[in-house]
Amino acid sequence: MAQPDRPVPHRPGAVSLFFVAKAGVFALGFWIWLLVLAVRGGEATGVHLIAATGAVCTTLAGVVLGARMALQRNAATRHAELRRLLVDISWNAFAAAGNADQHGGKVVPFPTAAEEGERSANRGPGERVSVLDRGDRNRGDRGR
């Protein structure tokens, strides 16, 4: 059976790529400016310092933004795979619990509604029971 078409997971794209490209363009401009100043020769002045600082800072910013984008893309892929796995597990558990009678009781069935004797007197029939209120019959009700 063919796998159904699944939606593509969210991946950081256009905005992150824009800032990485923008930092790269600025870094390239600063490096070219620094290269032109260095080829012209002469003493190092404040302009050389500004060009060098701009080149280094924008290069580092581009590298950091590129690494962040790559990490986000990997995390989005892992998250999508984890969600897919959880859906498969829950679907398999649901199907197995429905077929528990046919498979010799090897599957733990889903919990059913509590019997009337297990309900607390101050709760209505539709209210949830907290873990501490339930107690464990096997442990001797140590939770209280």
C-alpha atoms as a PDB file:
ATOM      1  CA  MET A   1       0.000   0.000   0.000  1.00  0.00           C
ATOM      2  CA  ALA A   2       1.340   3.426  -0.938  1.00  0.00           C
ATOM      3  CA  GLN A   3       2.007   5.933   1.782  1.00  0.00           C
ATOM      4  CA  PRO A   4      -0.534   8.772   1.801  1.00  0.00           C
ATOM      5  CA  ASP A   5       0.660  12.237   0.919  1.00  0.00           C
ATOM      6  CA  ARG A   6       1.678  13.839   4.166  1.00  0.00           C
ATOM      7  CA  PRO A   7       2.019  17.581   4.554  1.00  0.00           C
ATOM      8  CA  VAL A   8       5.524  18.947   4.474  1.00  0.00           C
ATOM      9  CA  PRO A   9       6.665  19.890   7.996  1.00  0.00           C
ATOM     10  CA  HIS A  10       7.200  23.544   8.809  1.00  0.00           C
ATOM     11  CA  ARG A  11      10.700  24.525   7.916  1.00  0.00           C
ATOM     12  CA  PRO A  12      12.191  27.948   8.407  1.00  0.00           C
ATOM     13  CA  GLY A  13      12.607  29.344   4.965  1.00  0.00           C
ATOM     14  CA  ALA A  14      12.193  32.661   3.260  1.00  0.00           C
ATOM     15  CA  VAL A  15      12.653  35.046   6.186  1.00  0.00           C
ATOM     16  CA  SER A  16      15.640  33.205   7.670  1.00  0.00           C
ATOM     17  CA  LEU A  17      17.230  32.808   4.243  1.00  0.00           C
ATOM     18  CA  PHE A  18      16.680  36.518   3.568  1.00  0.00           C
ATOM     19  CA  PHE A  19      18.631  37.530   6.677  1.00  0.00           C
ATOM     20  CA  VAL A  20      21.430  35.046   5.963  1.00  0.00           C
ATOM     21  CA  ALA A  21      21.722  36.345   2.385  1.00  0.00           C
ATOM     22  CA  LYS A  22      21.546  39.957   3.573  1.00  0.00           C
ATOM     23  CA  ALA A  23      24.370  39.365   6.052  1.00  0.00           C
ATOM     24  CA  GLY A  24      26.365  37.650   3.302  1.00  0.00           C
ATOM     25  CA  VAL A  25      25.908  40.577   0.901  1.00  0.00           C
ATOM     26  CA  PHE A  26      26.949  43.083   3.561  1.00  0.00           C
ATOM     27  CA  ALA A  27      29.949  40.934   4.522  1.00  0.00           C
ATOM     28  CA  LEU A  28      30.995  40.674   0.883  1.00  0.00           C
ATOM     29  CA  GLY A  29      30.697  44.468   0.532  1.00  0.00           C
ATOM     30  CA  PHE A  30      32.805  45.106   3.628  1.00  0.00           C
ATOM     31  CA  TRP A  31      35.456  42.577   2.546  1.00  0.00           C
ATOM     32  CA  ILE A  32      35.670  44.164  -0.921  1.00  0.00           C
ATOM     33  CA  TRP A  33      35.913  47.614   0.641  1.00  0.00           C
ATOM     34  CA  LEU A  34      38.677  46.394   2.966  1.00  0.00           C
ATOM     35  CA  LEU A  35      40.482  44.783   0.038  1.00  0.00           C
ATOM     36  CA  VAL A  36      40.303  48.002  -2.004  1.00  0.00           C
ATOM     37  CA  LEU A  37      41.648  50.001   0.937  1.00  0.00           C
ATOM     38  CA  ALA A  38      44.459  47.480   1.459  1.00  0.00           C
ATOM     39  CA  VAL A  39      45.447  47.458  -2.241  1.00  0.00           C
ATOM     40  CA  ARG A  40      45.592  51.242  -2.358  1.00  0.00           C
ATOM     41  CA  GLY A  41      48.220  51.124   0.339  1.00  0.00           C
ATOM     42  CA  GLY A  42      48.976  53.830   2.821  1.00  0.00           C
ATOM     43  CA  GLU A  43      48.662  53.985   6.554  1.00  0.00           C
ATOM     44  CA  ALA A  44      45.881  52.259   8.397  1.00  0.00           C
ATOM     45  CA  THR A  45      43.286  54.843   9.329  1.00  0.00           C
ATOM     46  CA  GLY A  46      39.880  54.862  10.926  1.00  0.00           C
ATOM     47  CA  VAL A  47      38.318  53.922   7.592  1.00  0.00           C
ATOM     48  CA  HIS A  48      40.393  50.728   7.512  1.00  0.00           C
ATOM     49  CA  LEU A  49      39.252  49.935  11.035  1.00  0.00           C
ATOM     50  CA  ILE A  50      35.591  50.487  10.121  1.00  0.00           C
ATOM     51  CA  ALA A  51      35.903  48.278   7.022  1.00  0.00           C
ATOM     52  CA  ALA A  52      37.669  45.504   8.969  1.00  0.00           C
ATOM     53  CA  THR A  53      35.184  45.661  11.836  1.00  0.00           C
ATOM     54  CA  GLY A  54      32.234  45.602   9.433  1.00  0.00           C
ATOM     55  CA  ALA A  55      33.700  42.666   7.511  1.00  0.00           C
ATOM     56  CA  VAL A  56      34.297  40.588  10.614  1.00  0.00           C
ATOM     57  CA  CYS A  57      30.978  41.428  12.292  1.00  0.00           C
ATOM     58  CA  THR A  58      28.797  40.800   9.246  1.00  0.00           C
ATOM     59  CA  THR A  59      30.651  37.571   8.457  1.00  0.00           C
ATOM     60  CA  LEU A  60      30.085  36.327  11.999  1.00  0.00           C
ATOM     61  CA  ALA A  61      26.440  37.403  11.868  1.00  0.00           C
ATOM     62  CA  GLY A  62      25.959  35.489   8.607  1.00  0.00           C
ATOM     63  CA  VAL A  63      27.579  32.367  10.034  1.00  0.00           C
ATOM     64  CA  VAL A  64      25.503  32.510  13.227  1.00  0.00           C
ATOM     65  CA  LEU A  65      22.250  33.112  11.320  1.00  0.00           C
ATOM     66  CA  GLY A  66      23.089  30.310   8.872  1.00  0.00           C
ATOM     67  CA  ALA A  67      23.813  27.876  11.696  1.00  0.00           C
ATOM     68  CA  ARG A  68      20.589  28.890  13.449  1.00  0.00           C
ATOM     69  CA  MET A  69      18.603  28.322  10.262  1.00  0.00           C
ATOM     70  CA  ALA A  70      20.172  24.886   9.776  1.00  0.00           C
ATOM     71  CA  LEU A  71      19.418  23.913  13.383  1.00  0.00           C
ATOM     72  CA  GLN A  72      15.814  25.067  13.020  1.00  0.00           C
ATOM     73  CA  ARG A  73      15.389  23.036   9.840  1.00  0.00           C
ATOM     74  CA  ASN A  74      16.780  19.927  11.519  1.00  0.00           C
ATOM     75  CA  ALA A  75      14.588  20.458  14.585  1.00  0.00           C
ATOM     76  CA  ALA A  76      11.495  20.892  12.386  1.00  0.00           C
ATOM     77  CA  THR A  77      12.277  17.645  10.574  1.00  0.00           C
ATOM     78  CA  ARG A  78      12.826  15.774  13.856  1.00  0.00           C
ATOM     79  CA  HIS A  79       9.619  17.228  15.297  1.00  0.00           C
ATOM     80  CA  ALA A  80       7.613  16.136  12.251  1.00  0.00           C
ATOM     81  CA  GLU A  81       9.078  12.639  12.474  1.00  0.00           C
ATOM     82  CA  LEU A  82       8.269  12.458  16.197  1.00  0.00           C
ATOM     83  CA  ARG A  83       4.675  13.545  15.562  1.00  0.00           C
ATOM     84  CA  ARG A  84       4.370  10.954  12.810  1.00  0.00           C
ATOM     85  CA  LEU A  85       5.730   8.294  15.170  1.00  0.00           C
ATOM     86  CA  LEU A  86       3.316   9.278  17.959  1.00  0.00           C
ATOM     87  CA  VAL A  87       0.375   9.091  15.577  1.00  0.00           C
ATOM     88  CA  ASP A  88       1.497   5.648  14.409  1.00  0.00           C
ATOM     89  CA  ILE A  89       1.922   4.441  18.001  1.00  0.00           C
ATOM     90  CA  SER A  90      -1.455   5.748  19.102  1.00  0.00           C
ATOM     91  CA  TRP A  91      -3.156   4.317  16.024  1.00  0.00           C
ATOM     92  CA  ASN A  92      -1.533   0.927  16.593  1.00  0.00           C
ATOM     93  CA  ALA A  93      -2.518   0.989  20.267  1.00  0.00           C
ATOM     94  CA  PHE A  94      -6.080   1.891  19.345  1.00  0.00           C
ATOM     95  CA  ALA A  95      -6.279  -0.900  16.788  1.00  0.00           C
ATOM     96  CA  ALA A  96      -4.668  -3.412  19.149  1.00  0.00           C
ATOM     97  CA  ALA A  97      -7.025  -2.535  21.995  1.00  0.00           C
ATOM     98  CA  GLY A  98      -9.959  -3.060  19.669  1.00  0.00           C
ATOM     99  CA  ASN A  99      -8.623  -6.492  18.735  1.00  0.00           C
ATOM    100  CA  ALA A 100      -7.599  -7.529  22.265  1.00  0.00           C
ATOM    101  CA  ASP A 101     -10.247 -10.258  22.423  1.00  0.00           C
ATOM    102  CA  GLN A 102      -8.949 -11.857  19.226  1.00  0.00           C
ATOM    103  CA  HIS A 103      -5.280 -11.898  20.280  1.00  0.00           C
ATOM    104  CA  GLY A 104      -5.519 -13.793  23.525  1.00  0.00           C
ATOM    105  CA  GLY A 105      -5.405 -10.833  25.912  1.00  0.00           C
ATOM    106  CA  LYS A 106      -1.740  -9.935  25.217  1.00  0.00           C
ATOM    107  CA  VAL A 107      -2.758  -6.309  24.699  1.00  0.00           C
ATOM    108  CA  VAL A 108      -3.633  -4.018  27.587  1.00  0.00           C
ATOM    109  CA  PRO A 109      -7.094  -2.608  26.846  1.00  0.00           C
ATOM    110  CA  PHE A 110      -8.009   1.034  27.259  1.00  0.00           C
ATOM    111  CA  PRO A 111      -9.267   1.941  30.733  1.00  0.00           C
ATOM    112  CA  THR A 112     -13.011   1.949  31.179  1.00  0.00           C
ATOM    113  CA  ALA A 113     -15.201   4.085  33.389  1.00  0.00           C
ATOM    114  CA  ALA A 114     -14.759   3.585  37.131  1.00  0.00           C
ATOM    115  CA  GLU A 115     -17.328   1.512  38.937  1.00  0.00           C
ATOM    116  CA  GLU A 116     -19.779   3.231  41.268  1.00  0.00           C
ATOM    117  CA  GLY A 117     -17.934   2.003  44.366  1.00  0.00           C
ATOM    118  CA  GLU A 118     -14.700   3.745  43.292  1.00  0.00           C
ATOM    119  CA  ARG A 119     -16.190   7.225  42.951  1.00  0.00           C
ATOM    120  CA  SER A 120     -15.832   9.761  45.676  1.00  0.00           C
ATOM    121  CA  ALA A 121     -18.979  11.057  47.307  1.00  0.00           C
ATOM    122  CA  ASN A 122     -18.149  14.715  46.550  1.00  0.00           C
ATOM    123  CA  ARG A 123     -17.678  14.267  42.754  1.00  0.00           C
ATOM    124  CA  GLY A 124     -20.274  14.089  40.047  1.00  0.00           C
ATOM    125  CA  PRO A 125     -20.385  11.259  37.511  1.00  0.00           C
ATOM    126  CA  GLY A 126     -18.572  13.238  34.781  1.00  0.00           C
ATOM    127  CA  GLU A 127     -15.771  14.770  36.849  1.00  0.00           C
ATOM    128  CA  ARG A 128     -12.193  13.613  36.505  1.00  0.00           C
ATOM    129  CA  VAL A 129     -10.358  11.740  39.211  1.00  0.00           C
ATOM    130  CA  SER A 130      -6.874  12.921  40.113  1.00  0.00           C
ATOM    131  CA  VAL A 131      -4.072  10.440  40.585  1.00  0.00           C
ATOM    132  CA  LEU A 132      -3.831  11.225  44.285  1.00  0.00           C
ATOM    133  CA  ASP A 133      -7.579  10.705  44.801  1.00  0.00           C
ATOM    134  CA  ARG A 134      -7.609   7.304  43.125  1.00  0.00           C
ATOM    135  CA  GLY A 135      -5.153   5.451  45.299  1.00  0.00           C
ATOM    136  CA  ASP A 136      -3.574   2.251  44.116  1.00  0.00           C
ATOM    137  CA  ARG A 137      -5.135  -0.995  45.260  1.00  0.00           C
ATOM    138  CA  ASN A 138      -1.845  -2.831  44.755  1.00  0.00           C
ATOM    139  CA  ARG A 139       0.225  -0.427  46.855  1.00  0.00           C
ATOM    140  CA  GLY A 140      -2.137  -0.061  49.768  1.00  0.00           C
ATOM    141  CA  ASP A 141      -3.199   3.515  48.995  1.00  0.00           C
ATOM    142  CA  ARG A 142       0.162   5.096  49.930  1.00  0.00           C
ATOM    143  CA  GLY A 143      -0.587   8.226  47.840  1.00  0.00           C
ATOM    144  CA  ARG A 144      -2.503   9.993  50.619  1.00  0.00           C
END
